[in-house]
Short mmCIF file of C-alpha atoms in Angstrom, two decimals:
data_model
loop_
_atom_site.label_atom_id
_atom_site.label_comp_id
_atom_site.label_asym_id
_atom_site.label_seq_id
_atom_site.Cartn_x
_atom_site.Cartn_y
_atom_site.Cartn_z
CA MET A 911 -80.98 -44.45 -128.79
CA ASN A 912 -80.60 -40.87 -129.91
CA THR A 913 -77.61 -38.89 -131.86
CA GLN A 914 -75.99 -38.29 -128.55
CA ARG A 915 -76.15 -41.64 -127.11
CA LEU A 916 -74.37 -43.14 -130.48
CA VAL A 917 -71.81 -40.43 -130.57
CA LEU A 918 -71.17 -41.30 -126.70
CA ALA A 919 -70.76 -45.02 -127.78
CA GLY A 920 -68.01 -43.67 -130.26
CA LEU A 921 -70.08 -44.49 -133.44
CA ALA A 922 -69.53 -42.87 -136.78
CA THR A 923 -73.36 -41.81 -137.40
CA LEU A 924 -72.36 -40.73 -141.20
CA LEU A 925 -70.73 -42.29 -144.12
CA MET A 926 -67.04 -41.29 -144.65
CA PRO A 927 -66.21 -41.68 -147.94
CA GLY A 928 -62.76 -40.33 -148.02
CA LEU A 929 -60.08 -40.02 -145.57
CA ALA A 930 -60.70 -36.06 -145.39
CA ALA A 931 -63.76 -36.98 -143.88
CA ALA A 932 -62.52 -39.40 -141.53
CA HIS A 933 -61.69 -37.10 -138.86
CA PRO A 934 -62.72 -37.30 -134.83
CA HIS A 935 -65.45 -35.24 -133.81
CA ILE A 936 -64.86 -36.23 -129.80
CA PHE A 937 -61.57 -35.64 -128.05
CA ALA A 938 -60.29 -37.76 -124.90
CA GLU A 939 -57.12 -37.67 -122.90
CA ALA A 940 -56.10 -41.24 -122.02
CA ARG A 941 -54.03 -43.05 -119.42
CA LEU A 942 -53.54 -46.84 -119.80
CA GLU A 943 -51.69 -48.98 -117.15
CA ILE A 944 -50.59 -52.58 -118.16
CA VAL A 945 -50.76 -54.52 -115.23
CA SER A 946 -49.03 -58.16 -114.70
CA ASP A 947 -50.29 -60.88 -112.51
CA ASP A 948 -48.43 -63.31 -110.21
CA LYS A 949 -48.10 -65.78 -112.88
CA GLY A 950 -46.20 -64.03 -115.40
CA GLY A 951 -48.56 -62.99 -117.36
CA ILE A 952 -50.92 -59.82 -118.14
CA GLY A 953 -53.40 -59.33 -115.45
CA GLU A 954 -55.47 -56.46 -116.77
CA LEU A 955 -55.63 -53.33 -118.46
CA ARG A 956 -56.47 -50.27 -116.64
CA ASN A 957 -58.10 -47.07 -118.59
CA VAL A 958 -58.97 -43.75 -117.55
CA TRP A 959 -60.39 -41.37 -120.43
CA ARG A 960 -61.33 -37.80 -119.84
CA PHE A 961 -63.06 -36.21 -122.58
CA ASP A 962 -63.17 -32.72 -124.05
CA GLU A 963 -66.00 -30.06 -122.77
CA LEU A 964 -68.08 -29.71 -125.59
CA PHE A 965 -68.64 -33.58 -125.88
CA SER A 966 -69.19 -33.58 -122.04
CA ALA A 967 -71.77 -30.81 -122.44
CA SER A 968 -73.56 -32.63 -124.79
CA VAL A 969 -73.87 -35.96 -122.68
CA VAL A 970 -75.14 -33.78 -119.66
CA LEU A 971 -77.99 -32.45 -122.00
CA ASP A 972 -78.77 -35.88 -123.25
CA PHE A 973 -78.49 -37.88 -119.76
CA ASP A 974 -79.72 -34.86 -117.34
CA LYS A 975 -83.07 -35.95 -116.67
CA ASN A 976 -83.96 -33.83 -114.03
CA SER A 977 -82.40 -30.44 -115.70
CA ASN A 978 -80.08 -29.51 -112.91
CA ALA A 979 -77.08 -29.19 -114.96
CA THR A 980 -75.32 -31.52 -114.09
CA LEU A 981 -75.29 -35.54 -113.69
CA ASP A 982 -76.07 -37.19 -110.59
CA PRO A 983 -75.13 -40.46 -109.59
CA ASP A 984 -77.95 -42.22 -111.08
CA GLU A 985 -77.29 -40.30 -114.31
CA LEU A 986 -73.47 -41.17 -114.32
CA LYS A 987 -74.44 -44.98 -113.81
CA GLU A 988 -76.67 -44.76 -116.97
CA VAL A 989 -73.90 -43.07 -118.94
CA GLY A 990 -71.27 -45.93 -117.81
CA GLN A 991 -74.19 -48.72 -118.44
CA THR A 992 -74.73 -47.11 -122.20
CA VAL A 993 -70.81 -47.11 -122.93
CA LEU A 994 -70.47 -50.91 -121.43
CA GLU A 995 -72.85 -52.22 -123.65
CA SER A 996 -72.10 -50.13 -126.97
CA LEU A 997 -68.35 -50.51 -127.02
CA SER A 998 -68.28 -54.42 -126.95
CA GLU A 999 -68.39 -54.61 -130.56
CA TYR A 1000 -65.45 -52.27 -130.61
CA ASN A 1001 -63.17 -54.37 -128.01
CA TYR A 1002 -63.31 -51.30 -125.56
CA TYR A 1003 -61.08 -49.38 -128.22
CA THR A 1004 -58.00 -51.56 -126.80
CA THR A 1005 -55.78 -53.41 -128.92
CA ILE A 1006 -53.38 -56.27 -127.72
CA PHE A 1007 -50.73 -57.94 -129.97
CA ASP A 1008 -49.07 -61.05 -128.44
CA ASN A 1009 -46.05 -61.58 -130.81
CA GLY A 1010 -47.83 -60.11 -133.61
CA LYS A 1011 -51.08 -62.07 -132.81
CA SER A 1012 -54.35 -60.14 -131.97
CA VAL A 1013 -56.06 -60.39 -128.72
CA LYS A 1014 -59.42 -59.63 -127.59
CA VAL A 1015 -60.65 -58.29 -124.27
CA THR A 1016 -63.27 -59.58 -121.78
CA LYS A 1017 -66.29 -57.09 -121.16
CA PRO A 1018 -65.41 -54.85 -118.03
CA ASP A 1019 -67.16 -55.57 -114.73
CA GLY A 1020 -68.43 -51.91 -115.33
CA ILE A 1021 -67.47 -48.81 -116.25
CA THR A 1022 -67.33 -45.74 -113.57
CA VAL A 1023 -68.20 -42.27 -114.75
CA ASP A 1024 -67.62 -38.93 -113.27
CA TYR A 1025 -68.16 -35.55 -114.30
CA LYS A 1026 -65.73 -32.77 -112.71
CA ASP A 1027 -64.58 -29.41 -114.23
CA ASN A 1028 -67.06 -29.64 -116.96
CA GLN A 1029 -65.41 -32.58 -118.26
CA LEU A 1030 -66.49 -36.33 -118.56
CA LEU A 1031 -64.11 -39.16 -116.95
CA MET A 1032 -64.47 -42.39 -117.43
CA MET A 1033 -62.54 -45.56 -115.72
CA PHE A 1034 -62.54 -49.27 -116.29
CA ALA A 1035 -60.10 -52.17 -116.71
CA VAL A 1036 -60.42 -54.88 -118.83
CA LYS A 1037 -58.70 -58.33 -119.00
CA PRO A 1038 -57.42 -60.31 -122.11
CA ALA A 1039 -59.76 -63.03 -123.32
CA GLU A 1040 -56.77 -65.62 -123.19
CA ALA A 1041 -53.63 -65.94 -121.56
CA VAL A 1042 -50.85 -63.44 -122.60
CA PRO A 1043 -47.76 -64.56 -121.13
CA LEU A 1044 -44.68 -62.11 -120.53
CA LYS A 1045 -42.43 -63.82 -123.48
CA GLY A 1046 -41.61 -62.16 -126.69
CA LYS A 1047 -42.88 -58.79 -127.94
CA LEU A 1048 -46.01 -57.46 -126.68
CA SER A 1049 -48.12 -54.12 -127.92
CA PHE A 1050 -51.15 -52.60 -126.29
CA GLY A 1051 -52.94 -49.09 -127.28
CA VAL A 1052 -56.32 -47.24 -127.08
CA TYR A 1053 -57.79 -46.15 -130.20
CA ASP A 1054 -61.16 -45.69 -131.93
CA PRO A 1055 -61.38 -47.85 -135.05
CA THR A 1056 -64.09 -45.53 -136.66
CA MET A 1057 -61.31 -42.76 -136.26
CA TYR A 1058 -64.40 -40.92 -134.92
CA THR A 1059 -63.04 -40.29 -130.91
CA ALA A 1060 -59.44 -39.11 -130.97
CA MET A 1061 -57.74 -40.77 -128.15
CA ASP A 1062 -54.53 -39.05 -127.04
CA PHE A 1063 -52.16 -39.80 -124.26
CA PRO A 1064 -50.64 -36.43 -123.52
CA THR A 1065 -47.58 -37.79 -121.98
CA ASP A 1066 -45.57 -41.06 -122.45
CA ASP A 1067 -45.99 -41.37 -118.79
CA ASP A 1068 -49.89 -41.81 -119.24
CA LEU A 1069 -48.93 -45.08 -120.96
CA THR A 1070 -46.99 -47.15 -118.19
CA VAL A 1071 -46.76 -50.52 -116.87
CA VAL A 1072 -47.49 -51.90 -113.48
CA GLY A 1073 -46.08 -54.83 -111.52
CA GLU A 1074 -42.60 -56.07 -110.48
CA LYS A 1075 -42.51 -59.29 -113.44
CA ILE A 1076 -43.65 -56.86 -116.19
CA GLU A 1077 -41.69 -53.74 -114.78
CA ALA A 1078 -38.45 -56.07 -115.40
CA CYS A 1079 -38.93 -56.11 -119.34
CA GLN A 1080 -37.92 -53.54 -121.79
CA HIS A 1081 -40.79 -51.11 -122.61
CA GLN A 1082 -41.47 -48.03 -124.92
CA VAL A 1083 -44.18 -45.64 -125.89
CA VAL A 1084 -44.31 -45.38 -129.68
CA ARG A 1085 -45.93 -42.74 -131.60
CA PRO A 1086 -45.98 -43.35 -135.20
CA ASP A 1087 -44.89 -40.61 -137.58
CA PRO A 1088 -48.04 -40.37 -140.28
CA ASP A 1089 -46.02 -39.92 -143.22
CA GLU A 1090 -43.47 -42.47 -142.10
CA VAL A 1091 -46.63 -45.12 -141.65
CA LEU A 1092 -48.06 -44.20 -144.93
CA ALA A 1093 -44.64 -44.51 -146.93
CA GLU A 1094 -43.81 -47.86 -145.04
CA ASN A 1095 -47.43 -49.49 -145.63
CA LYS A 1096 -48.08 -48.27 -149.15
CA ASP A 1097 -48.35 -51.54 -150.56
CA THR A 1098 -50.97 -52.64 -147.72
CA LEU A 1099 -53.00 -49.33 -147.53
CA THR A 1100 -55.46 -50.67 -150.08
CA ASP A 1101 -58.48 -48.62 -152.16
CA ALA A 1102 -60.69 -49.80 -149.10
CA PHE A 1103 -58.60 -47.58 -146.75
CA TRP A 1104 -58.76 -44.96 -148.83
CA ASN A 1105 -62.47 -45.07 -149.56
CA ASP A 1106 -63.49 -46.00 -146.31
CA PRO A 1107 -60.90 -46.19 -143.59
CA THR A 1108 -63.34 -46.61 -140.92
CA GLY A 1109 -64.02 -50.17 -142.29
CA THR A 1110 -60.39 -51.35 -142.65
CA ASP A 1111 -59.32 -51.14 -139.11
CA MET A 1112 -55.98 -50.10 -140.63
CA SER A 1113 -55.71 -46.76 -138.66
CA LYS A 1114 -54.39 -48.86 -135.75
CA LEU A 1115 -51.18 -48.19 -137.52
CA PHE A 1116 -51.12 -44.61 -136.56
CA ALA A 1117 -52.18 -45.05 -132.85
CA THR A 1118 -50.04 -44.28 -130.09
CA ARG A 1119 -48.95 -47.66 -128.38
CA ILE A 1120 -46.64 -49.09 -125.72
CA GLU A 1121 -44.33 -51.98 -126.64
CA VAL A 1122 -43.00 -54.39 -124.08
CA THR A 1123 -40.22 -56.97 -124.94
CA CYS A 1124 -39.61 -59.86 -122.48
#
């Protein structure tokens, strides 16, 4: 797998010894829909990611096998398959907390990829690997634990709930203030975080999320 494909998978290919070096190289606008099922639990999380033009152009260069300056259906399918396999160890950038307990997600059936207006677009859905009932406090978000990809939700409406049962719960979008996070967690942000923030998974504290209380 060459450099572009590693980048496409959102993997950091260089060691980042300090916080200053741990900054994103890829930028994506995201949308996340939390969908409830008929049984009163979380059914699936629907993702839409739109990547910046610079990164999208690098993907075209890497996957455009027939050199027609775009991505044909078979090439888009290859991009989707690459991401599908590569992001499994990163839980597809998905975080679910069920009353403080971290919940993994299952592998998506597939990742649909499109290329429009010089930007790469990815769409897929994941399901919790275990039952997550609509009870207590739940939290959902999308972030890259390697801090190589910046996942941005442009508006609060890009983090939303879908379904009669979950819509009956209280929900709010939380955008953590970095200074407040540092102050509140100064005792738990260890030297390991400062020396290698990509290896501690503490970057989730800074990620935008939606909290649901039922």
